[in-house]
Amino acid sequence: METQVNVTANGDVITILHGKAPEPVNQKGVEIKGATVESVLDHILQRKYDKAKAIVTIDEREGTLKVISDDLHPTTSHQVSGEVKEKPELTKLHINTEGDAALIDPKLFERIIKFMPHVFKDRAEHTAILNSLQGFSVRVETDFKNANDFQGNTAHQKIQKAKSDIPLSFFMKCPIYVGAPEMTFQVELEIVIGGNNQIMLSPYSISLRELQEQYKKDLFDKVRKQLEGYTIIEL
């Protein structure tokens, strides 16, 4: 009968172990990020993981899907994760963002949408709001010249007057997420006084928020159905 002896030395200390030294477990293996939820779902279905060794996590609110498994090697695990990705056009326009990030300078907003006629439901509406934004920027420069113009009732009256020169809503028609079909939704513009006494726009869309929530619900319902039999953790 053979006896395995493992000898290790560390300075003046020598360690002798009888038998085979245990292999380390739960070492980090392959980790893949940045995919879409749909591509991760396809990966899971094509890869055909051992369901007893795979864990799927779903965060519907954040729009993420992850699979963790050690069936490639018993001492390592690998992870593949994906997320619902908002279309860059919507991110650029600051629609439904919060805090200071929700505010965008009218001139910057004008420059951005100038090159985005394809995301408007109607090209004529795109032209109209582009022209009105140019006039709005001129009015802001004319009406708001000193600190008093930004205070109390004076500012309120000037903002109300400026609003008459700009459409406060328009319709967009584009995919709301990467890989999603085109959808139509209304965007509204709120005019506010931001930090450093700047007139800013705050774009928001209730209908877009509702579409996003419904899209994620339908998508993850499909994920749950197609991954039936896997251990699924809802976050």
Coordinates of C-alpha atoms in Angstrom, one line a residue:
M1 CA 0.0 0.0 0.0
E2 CA 1.4 3.4 -1.0
T3 CA 1.2 6.3 1.3
Q4 CA 1.4 9.8 -0.3
V5 CA 3.5 12.2 1.6
N6 CA 3.4 16.0 0.8
V7 CA 6.3 18.1 2.1
T8 CA 6.3 21.9 2.0
A9 CA 8.9 24.2 3.4
N10 CA 8.5 27.8 4.5
G11 CA 11.7 29.2 6.0
D12 CA 12.7 27.0 8.9
V13 CA 9.3 25.3 9.1
I14 CA 8.7 22.0 7.3
T15 CA 5.2 20.7 7.0
I16 CA 4.6 17.0 6.3
L17 CA 1.1 15.8 5.3
H18 CA 0.0 12.2 4.8
G19 CA -2.4 11.5 1.9
K20 CA -3.4 13.7 -1.0
A21 CA -3.8 17.4 -0.2
P22 CA -7.4 18.6 -0.9
E23 CA -7.9 20.8 -4.0
P24 CA -9.1 24.3 -3.3
V25 CA -12.8 24.7 -4.0
N26 CA -14.9 27.6 -5.2
Q27 CA -12.1 29.3 -7.0
K28 CA -13.3 32.0 -9.3
G29 CA -13.6 30.8 -12.9
V30 CA -14.8 32.5 -16.1
E31 CA -16.9 35.6 -15.6
I32 CA -18.7 37.1 -18.6
K33 CA -20.5 40.4 -18.3
G34 CA -22.2 43.0 -20.5
A35 CA -24.5 40.8 -22.5
T36 CA -28.2 41.3 -23.0
V37 CA -30.8 39.3 -21.1
E38 CA -31.9 37.6 -24.4
S39 CA -28.3 36.5 -25.2
V40 CA -27.8 35.1 -21.7
L41 CA -31.1 33.2 -22.0
D42 CA -30.0 31.8 -25.4
H43 CA -26.7 30.8 -23.9
I44 CA -28.3 28.9 -21.0
L45 CA -30.6 27.0 -23.3
Q46 CA -27.9 26.1 -25.8
R47 CA -25.3 25.3 -23.2
K48 CA -27.7 22.9 -21.4
Y49 CA -26.2 23.3 -17.9
D50 CA -26.6 20.6 -15.3
K51 CA -29.6 22.0 -13.5
A52 CA -28.5 20.5 -10.2
K53 CA -25.3 22.6 -10.4
A54 CA -26.6 25.9 -11.8
I55 CA -28.2 28.8 -10.1
V56 CA -30.1 31.5 -12.0
T57 CA -30.6 34.9 -10.5
I58 CA -33.3 37.4 -11.7
D59 CA -33.6 41.1 -10.8
E60 CA -36.6 42.2 -12.8
R61 CA -36.6 45.7 -11.4
E62 CA -33.0 46.3 -12.4
G63 CA -33.4 44.2 -15.5
T64 CA -30.6 41.6 -14.9
L65 CA -30.2 37.9 -15.5
K66 CA -27.2 35.8 -14.3
V67 CA -26.3 32.1 -14.3
I68 CA -23.7 30.7 -11.9
S69 CA -22.5 27.1 -12.4
D70 CA -19.6 24.8 -11.5
D71 CA -20.4 22.0 -14.0
L72 CA -17.4 22.9 -16.2
H73 CA -15.1 21.9 -13.3
P74 CA -15.9 20.8 -9.7
T75 CA -13.5 23.3 -8.1
T76 CA -14.3 26.4 -10.1
S77 CA -17.5 28.3 -10.9
H78 CA -18.2 30.5 -13.9
Q79 CA -20.8 33.3 -14.3
V80 CA -22.6 34.8 -17.3
S81 CA -24.7 37.9 -16.7
G82 CA -26.8 40.2 -18.9
E83 CA -28.9 43.2 -18.5
V84 CA -31.7 45.1 -20.3
K85 CA -29.9 47.9 -22.0
E86 CA -31.5 51.3 -22.6
K87 CA -31.1 52.7 -26.1
P88 CA -28.3 55.3 -26.2
E89 CA -30.7 57.9 -27.7
L90 CA -32.9 57.8 -24.6
T91 CA -29.8 58.1 -22.3
K92 CA -28.5 61.1 -24.2
L93 CA -31.8 62.9 -23.8
H94 CA -31.8 62.4 -19.9
I95 CA -35.4 61.1 -20.1
N96 CA -36.7 60.0 -16.6
T97 CA -33.3 60.4 -14.9
E98 CA -33.2 61.7 -11.3
G99 CA -31.5 64.5 -9.4
D100 CA -29.1 66.8 -11.2
A101 CA -28.7 64.3 -14.0
A102 CA -32.3 64.9 -14.9
L103 CA -31.5 68.5 -16.1
I104 CA -30.1 69.3 -19.5
D105 CA -29.1 72.6 -21.0
P106 CA -31.6 73.7 -23.7
K107 CA -28.8 74.4 -26.2
L108 CA -27.3 70.9 -25.6
F109 CA -30.8 69.3 -25.9
E110 CA -31.2 71.2 -29.2
R111 CA -27.9 69.9 -30.5
I112 CA -28.6 66.3 -29.6
I113 CA -32.1 66.1 -31.2
K114 CA -30.8 67.9 -34.3
F115 CA -29.2 64.7 -35.4
M116 CA -32.0 62.4 -34.2
P117 CA -35.0 62.9 -36.5
H118 CA -35.2 59.1 -36.8
V119 CA -36.5 58.7 -33.3
F120 CA -39.4 61.1 -33.7
K121 CA -42.8 59.8 -34.6
D122 CA -43.3 62.6 -37.0
R123 CA -40.5 64.4 -38.9
A124 CA -42.5 67.6 -39.1
E125 CA -42.8 67.6 -35.3
H126 CA -39.0 67.2 -35.1
T127 CA -38.5 70.2 -37.3
A128 CA -41.0 72.3 -35.3
I129 CA -39.5 71.5 -31.9
L130 CA -36.0 72.1 -33.2
N131 CA -36.9 75.5 -34.4
S132 CA -38.8 76.4 -31.2
L133 CA -35.8 75.3 -29.1
Q134 CA -33.6 77.7 -31.0
G135 CA -36.0 80.5 -30.3
F136 CA -36.3 79.5 -26.7
S137 CA -32.5 79.7 -26.2
V138 CA -32.6 83.3 -27.6
R139 CA -35.5 84.2 -25.3
V140 CA -33.6 82.8 -22.3
E141 CA -30.5 84.9 -23.1
T142 CA -32.7 88.0 -23.5
D143 CA -35.0 87.6 -20.4
F144 CA -32.5 86.2 -17.9
K145 CA -29.7 88.6 -17.6
N146 CA -29.1 89.2 -13.9
A147 CA -29.7 87.5 -10.6
N148 CA -33.1 89.2 -10.0
D149 CA -34.5 87.5 -13.1
F150 CA -34.1 84.2 -11.4
Q151 CA -35.9 85.1 -8.2
G152 CA -39.5 84.5 -7.1
N153 CA -42.5 85.9 -9.1
T154 CA -40.2 87.5 -11.7
A155 CA -38.7 84.2 -12.6
H156 CA -42.1 82.5 -12.6
Q157 CA -43.6 85.1 -15.0
K158 CA -40.6 84.9 -17.4
I159 CA -40.6 81.1 -17.5
Q160 CA -44.4 81.1 -18.2
K161 CA -43.8 83.5 -21.0
A162 CA -40.9 81.4 -22.4
K163 CA -43.1 78.3 -22.3
S164 CA -45.4 79.9 -24.9
D165 CA -42.6 79.7 -27.4
I166 CA -41.8 76.0 -27.1
P167 CA -43.9 72.8 -27.4
L168 CA -43.8 71.1 -24.0
S169 CA -44.3 67.6 -25.4
F170 CA -43.5 65.5 -28.4
F171 CA -43.8 61.9 -29.5
M172 CA -40.9 59.5 -30.1
K173 CA -41.0 56.2 -31.9
C174 CA -38.0 54.0 -31.3
P175 CA -36.9 50.9 -29.5
I176 CA -36.8 51.5 -25.7
Y177 CA -34.2 48.9 -25.2
V178 CA -31.5 47.3 -27.3
G179 CA -33.2 44.4 -29.2
A180 CA -36.7 45.6 -28.5
P181 CA -39.2 46.6 -31.2
E182 CA -40.1 50.2 -31.9
M183 CA -42.6 51.7 -29.5
T184 CA -44.3 55.1 -29.5
F185 CA -44.4 57.3 -26.4
Q186 CA -44.8 60.9 -25.4
V187 CA -42.0 63.0 -23.9
E188 CA -42.8 66.1 -21.8
L189 CA -40.4 69.0 -21.1
E190 CA -40.4 70.8 -17.8
I191 CA -38.6 74.1 -17.6
V192 CA -36.8 74.7 -14.3
I193 CA -34.1 76.9 -12.8
G194 CA -31.1 74.7 -12.0
G195 CA -28.0 75.3 -10.1
N196 CA -26.0 78.5 -10.7
N197 CA -29.2 80.2 -11.9
Q198 CA -29.4 78.3 -15.2
I199 CA -32.6 77.7 -17.1
M200 CA -32.7 73.9 -17.7
L201 CA -35.0 71.4 -19.3
S202 CA -36.1 68.2 -17.5
P203 CA -37.4 65.6 -20.0
Y204 CA -39.7 63.0 -18.6
S205 CA -42.2 60.4 -19.9
I206 CA -44.8 58.5 -17.9
S207 CA -45.7 56.4 -20.9
L208 CA -42.1 55.4 -21.5
R209 CA -41.8 54.3 -17.9
E210 CA -44.9 52.2 -18.2
L211 CA -43.6 50.6 -21.5
Q212 CA -40.3 49.8 -19.9
E213 CA -41.9 48.1 -16.9
Q214 CA -44.2 46.1 -19.1
Y215 CA -41.4 45.1 -21.4
K216 CA -39.3 43.8 -18.5
K217 CA -42.2 41.9 -17.0
D218 CA -43.0 40.1 -20.3
L219 CA -39.3 39.4 -20.9
F220 CA -38.6 37.9 -17.5
D221 CA -41.9 35.9 -17.5
K222 CA -40.5 34.3 -20.7
V223 CA -37.2 33.7 -18.9
R224 CA -38.9 32.0 -16.0
K225 CA -41.0 29.8 -18.3
Q226 CA -38.1 28.7 -20.5
L227 CA -35.8 28.0 -17.5
E228 CA -38.3 25.9 -15.6
G229 CA -36.4 23.3 -13.6
Y230 CA -33.5 25.5 -12.8
T231 CA -33.0 26.9 -9.3
I232 CA -34.1 30.6 -9.7
I233 CA -33.4 33.2 -7.1
E234 CA -35.4 36.4 -7.4
L235 CA -33.6 39.5 -6.1

